[in-house]
C-alpha atoms as an extended CHARMM CRD file, in Angstrom:
* protein
*
        92  EXT
         1         1  MET       CA             79.3540000000       83.1560000000      -10.9600000000  PROA      1               0.0000000000
         2         2  PRO       CA             79.5030000000       86.6050000000      -12.6410000000  PROA      2               0.0000000000
         3         3  ASP       CA             76.7690000000       89.0520000000      -11.0660000000  PROA      3               0.0000000000
         4         4  LEU       CA             75.1220000000       90.3430000000      -13.3860000000  PROA      4               0.0000000000
         5         5  HSD       CA             72.6810000000       92.4940000000      -11.3790000000  PROA      5               0.0000000000
         6         6  HSD       CA             76.1160000000       94.7960000000      -10.4310000000  PROA      6               0.0000000000
         7         7  PRO       CA             76.6850000000       97.6590000000      -12.6110000000  PROA      7               0.0000000000
         8         8  ASP       CA             80.4930000000       96.7430000000      -13.2870000000  PROA      8               0.0000000000
         9         9  GLU       CA             79.5110000000       93.0460000000      -14.2660000000  PROA      9               0.0000000000
        10        10  ALA       CA             76.5060000000       94.0040000000      -16.7440000000  PROA      10              0.0000000000
        11        11  HSD       CA             78.9570000000       95.6690000000      -18.7240000000  PROA      11              0.0000000000
        12        12  ARG       CA             81.5470000000       93.3060000000      -18.9520000000  PROA      12              0.0000000000
        13        13  SER       CA             81.7660000000       91.8080000000      -22.6240000000  PROA      13              0.0000000000
        14        14  PRO       CA             82.4060000000       87.4540000000      -22.4640000000  PROA      14              0.0000000000
        15        15  ASP       CA             85.7790000000       88.5580000000      -23.3700000000  PROA      15              0.0000000000
        16        16  CYS       CA             86.5040000000       90.3420000000      -20.2420000000  PROA      16              0.0000000000
        17        17  ARG       CA             84.7020000000       87.6170000000      -18.0960000000  PROA      17              0.0000000000
        18        18  GLN       CA             87.0940000000       84.8580000000      -19.5000000000  PROA      18              0.0000000000
        19        19  MET       CA             90.0350000000       87.6720000000      -19.2890000000  PROA      19              0.0000000000
        20        20  LEU       CA             89.4400000000       87.4820000000      -15.2640000000  PROA      20              0.0000000000
        21        21  SER       CA             89.3730000000       84.2640000000      -15.3490000000  PROA      21              0.0000000000
        22        22  ARG       CA             92.4820000000       83.5920000000      -16.2460000000  PROA      22              0.0000000000
        23        23  LEU       CA             93.9740000000       86.4340000000      -13.7680000000  PROA      23              0.0000000000
        24        24  SER       CA             95.0600000000       84.8700000000      -11.2000000000  PROA      24              0.0000000000
        25        25  ASP       CA             97.5600000000       82.8300000000      -12.9830000000  PROA      25              0.0000000000
        26        26  TYR       CA             98.5920000000       86.0900000000      -14.8430000000  PROA      26              0.0000000000
        27        27  VAL       CA             99.4070000000       88.0280000000      -12.2840000000  PROA      27              0.0000000000
        28        28  ASP       CA            101.1570000000       84.9720000000       -9.9640000000  PROA      28              0.0000000000
        29        29  GLY       CA            103.2110000000       84.5740000000      -13.5510000000  PROA      29              0.0000000000
        30        30  GLU       CA            102.0170000000       80.6660000000      -14.1830000000  PROA      30              0.0000000000
        31        31  LEU       CA             99.4820000000       81.7010000000      -17.4150000000  PROA      31              0.0000000000
        32        32  ASP       CA            100.9120000000       79.9330000000      -20.9090000000  PROA      32              0.0000000000
        33        33  GLU       CA            103.1440000000       82.5730000000      -22.8660000000  PROA      33              0.0000000000
        34        34  ALA       CA             99.9260000000       83.0680000000      -25.4780000000  PROA      34              0.0000000000
        35        35  LEU       CA             97.1810000000       83.7160000000      -23.0220000000  PROA      35              0.0000000000
        36        36  CYS       CA             99.3600000000       85.9720000000      -21.8970000000  PROA      36              0.0000000000
        37        37  ARG       CA             99.6090000000       87.7030000000      -24.9470000000  PROA      37              0.0000000000
        38        38  GLU       CA             96.4090000000       87.9400000000      -25.6500000000  PROA      38              0.0000000000
        39        39  LEU       CA             95.9740000000       89.1460000000      -21.8760000000  PROA      39              0.0000000000
        40        40  GLU       CA             97.7220000000       92.3760000000      -22.2010000000  PROA      40              0.0000000000
        41        41  LEU       CA             96.3450000000       92.4070000000      -25.9740000000  PROA      41              0.0000000000
        42        42  HSD       CA             92.9390000000       93.1380000000      -24.2880000000  PROA      42              0.0000000000
        43        43  MET       CA             94.0940000000       94.8580000000      -21.8220000000  PROA      43              0.0000000000
        44        44  ALA       CA             95.6800000000       97.5880000000      -24.1390000000  PROA      44              0.0000000000
        45        45  GLY       CA             92.8240000000       98.6480000000      -25.4560000000  PROA      45              0.0000000000
        46        46  CYS       CA             90.1690000000       97.9420000000      -22.1180000000  PROA      46              0.0000000000
        47        47  GLU       CA             91.0250000000      100.1590000000      -19.1270000000  PROA      47              0.0000000000
        48        48  ASN       CA             88.3480000000       98.6240000000      -16.6720000000  PROA      48              0.0000000000
        49        49  CYS       CA             90.2210000000       94.9410000000      -17.0090000000  PROA      49              0.0000000000
        50        50  ARG       CA             93.7630000000       97.2790000000      -16.8150000000  PROA      50              0.0000000000
        51        51  ILE       CA             92.5980000000       98.6480000000      -13.3540000000  PROA      51              0.0000000000
        52        52  VAL       CA             91.4270000000       94.8720000000      -11.7490000000  PROA      52              0.0000000000
        53        53  VAL       CA             94.4080000000       93.8820000000      -12.7450000000  PROA      53              0.0000000000
        54        54  ASP       CA             96.4450000000       96.6840000000      -11.6920000000  PROA      54              0.0000000000
        55        55  THR       CA             94.4770000000       96.8380000000       -8.0820000000  PROA      55              0.0000000000
        56        56  LEU       CA             94.9210000000       92.5460000000       -7.5740000000  PROA      56              0.0000000000
        57        57  ARG       CA             99.0710000000       92.8150000000       -8.6590000000  PROA      57              0.0000000000
        58        58  MET       CA             99.1150000000       95.4160000000       -5.5690000000  PROA      58              0.0000000000
        59        59  THR       CA             97.3990000000       93.4610000000       -3.8190000000  PROA      59              0.0000000000
        60        60  VAL       CA             99.1490000000       90.5110000000       -4.4310000000  PROA      60              0.0000000000
        61        61  ASP       CA            102.6490000000       92.2590000000       -3.3470000000  PROA      61              0.0000000000
        62        62  LEU       CA            101.3550000000       94.1990000000       -0.1860000000  PROA      62              0.0000000000
        63        63  VAL       CA            100.7070000000       90.4210000000        0.8810000000  PROA      63              0.0000000000
        64        64  HSD       CA            103.7550000000       89.5090000000        0.3970000000  PROA      64              0.0000000000
        65        65  THR       CA            105.5330000000       92.3630000000        1.9160000000  PROA      65              0.0000000000
        66        66  ALA       CA            103.4710000000       93.0810000000        4.4880000000  PROA      66              0.0000000000
        67        67  PRO       CA            104.8200000000       91.6840000000        8.0600000000  PROA      67              0.0000000000
        68        68  ALA       CA            102.4270000000       89.4830000000        9.3650000000  PROA      68              0.0000000000
        69        69  PRO       CA            100.4470000000       90.8390000000       12.4510000000  PROA      69              0.0000000000
        70        70  ASP       CA            101.1360000000       89.7240000000       16.3990000000  PROA      70              0.0000000000
        71        71  LEU       CA             97.6320000000       88.6840000000       17.7140000000  PROA      71              0.0000000000
        72        72  PRO       CA             96.7630000000       87.4340000000       20.7120000000  PROA      72              0.0000000000
        73        73  GLU       CA             96.4060000000       83.6470000000       21.4150000000  PROA      73              0.0000000000
        74        74  GLU       CA             93.0470000000       84.3610000000       22.2560000000  PROA      74              0.0000000000
        75        75  VAL       CA             91.5350000000       86.3290000000       19.4320000000  PROA      75              0.0000000000
        76        76  ARG       CA             93.9380000000       83.5930000000       17.1570000000  PROA      76              0.0000000000
        77        77  THR       CA             91.5250000000       81.2040000000       18.6060000000  PROA      77              0.0000000000
        78        78  ARG       CA             88.0460000000       82.9040000000       18.2670000000  PROA      78              0.0000000000
        79        79  LEU       CA             89.7720000000       83.3190000000       14.4750000000  PROA      79              0.0000000000
        80        80  TYR       CA             90.1460000000       79.8580000000       13.8050000000  PROA      80              0.0000000000
        81        81  VAL       CA             87.1970000000       78.7200000000       15.2620000000  PROA      81              0.0000000000
        82        82  SER       CA             84.7360000000       81.2100000000       14.2420000000  PROA      82              0.0000000000
        83        83  LEU       CA             86.4520000000       80.5370000000       10.4870000000  PROA      83              0.0000000000
        84        84  ARG       CA             86.0300000000       77.0180000000       11.2780000000  PROA      84              0.0000000000
        85        85  LEU       CA             89.3660000000       76.2540000000       10.9860000000  PROA      85              0.0000000000
        86        86  ASP       CA             90.3690000000       74.7930000000       14.2990000000  PROA      86              0.0000000000
        87        87  PRO       CA             91.7130000000       71.8620000000       13.8330000000  PROA      87              0.0000000000
        88        88  TYR       CA             94.6170000000       74.0960000000       12.4150000000  PROA      88              0.0000000000
        89        89  LEU       CA             95.1350000000       75.3050000000       15.4040000000  PROA      89              0.0000000000
        90        90  LYS       CA             97.2780000000       72.2910000000       16.7550000000  PROA      90              0.0000000000
        91        91  ARG       CA             99.7160000000       72.8720000000       13.8850000000  PROA      91              0.0000000000
        92        92  LYS       CA            101.6560000000       75.7630000000       14.8960000000  PROA      92              0.0000000000
């Protein structure tokens, strides 16, 4: 749920909120063609949404291209336990 007390959220129009809710599918290339055109039309006139999309796209690209860090086993175990993902430790 948007935080309307946050300065950026208070100034977003309902159109922005609706467009941003579809952002992940858009960046992943999974958005319906008509909705994709609608989002691109919105972004043509909305610098804030364009910045959000560009930032998300760059972040996704970095995650896909950056090498996975090598974690010492002890650190990996502590991380999984603290995130309550310890059942996944056995699935290596």
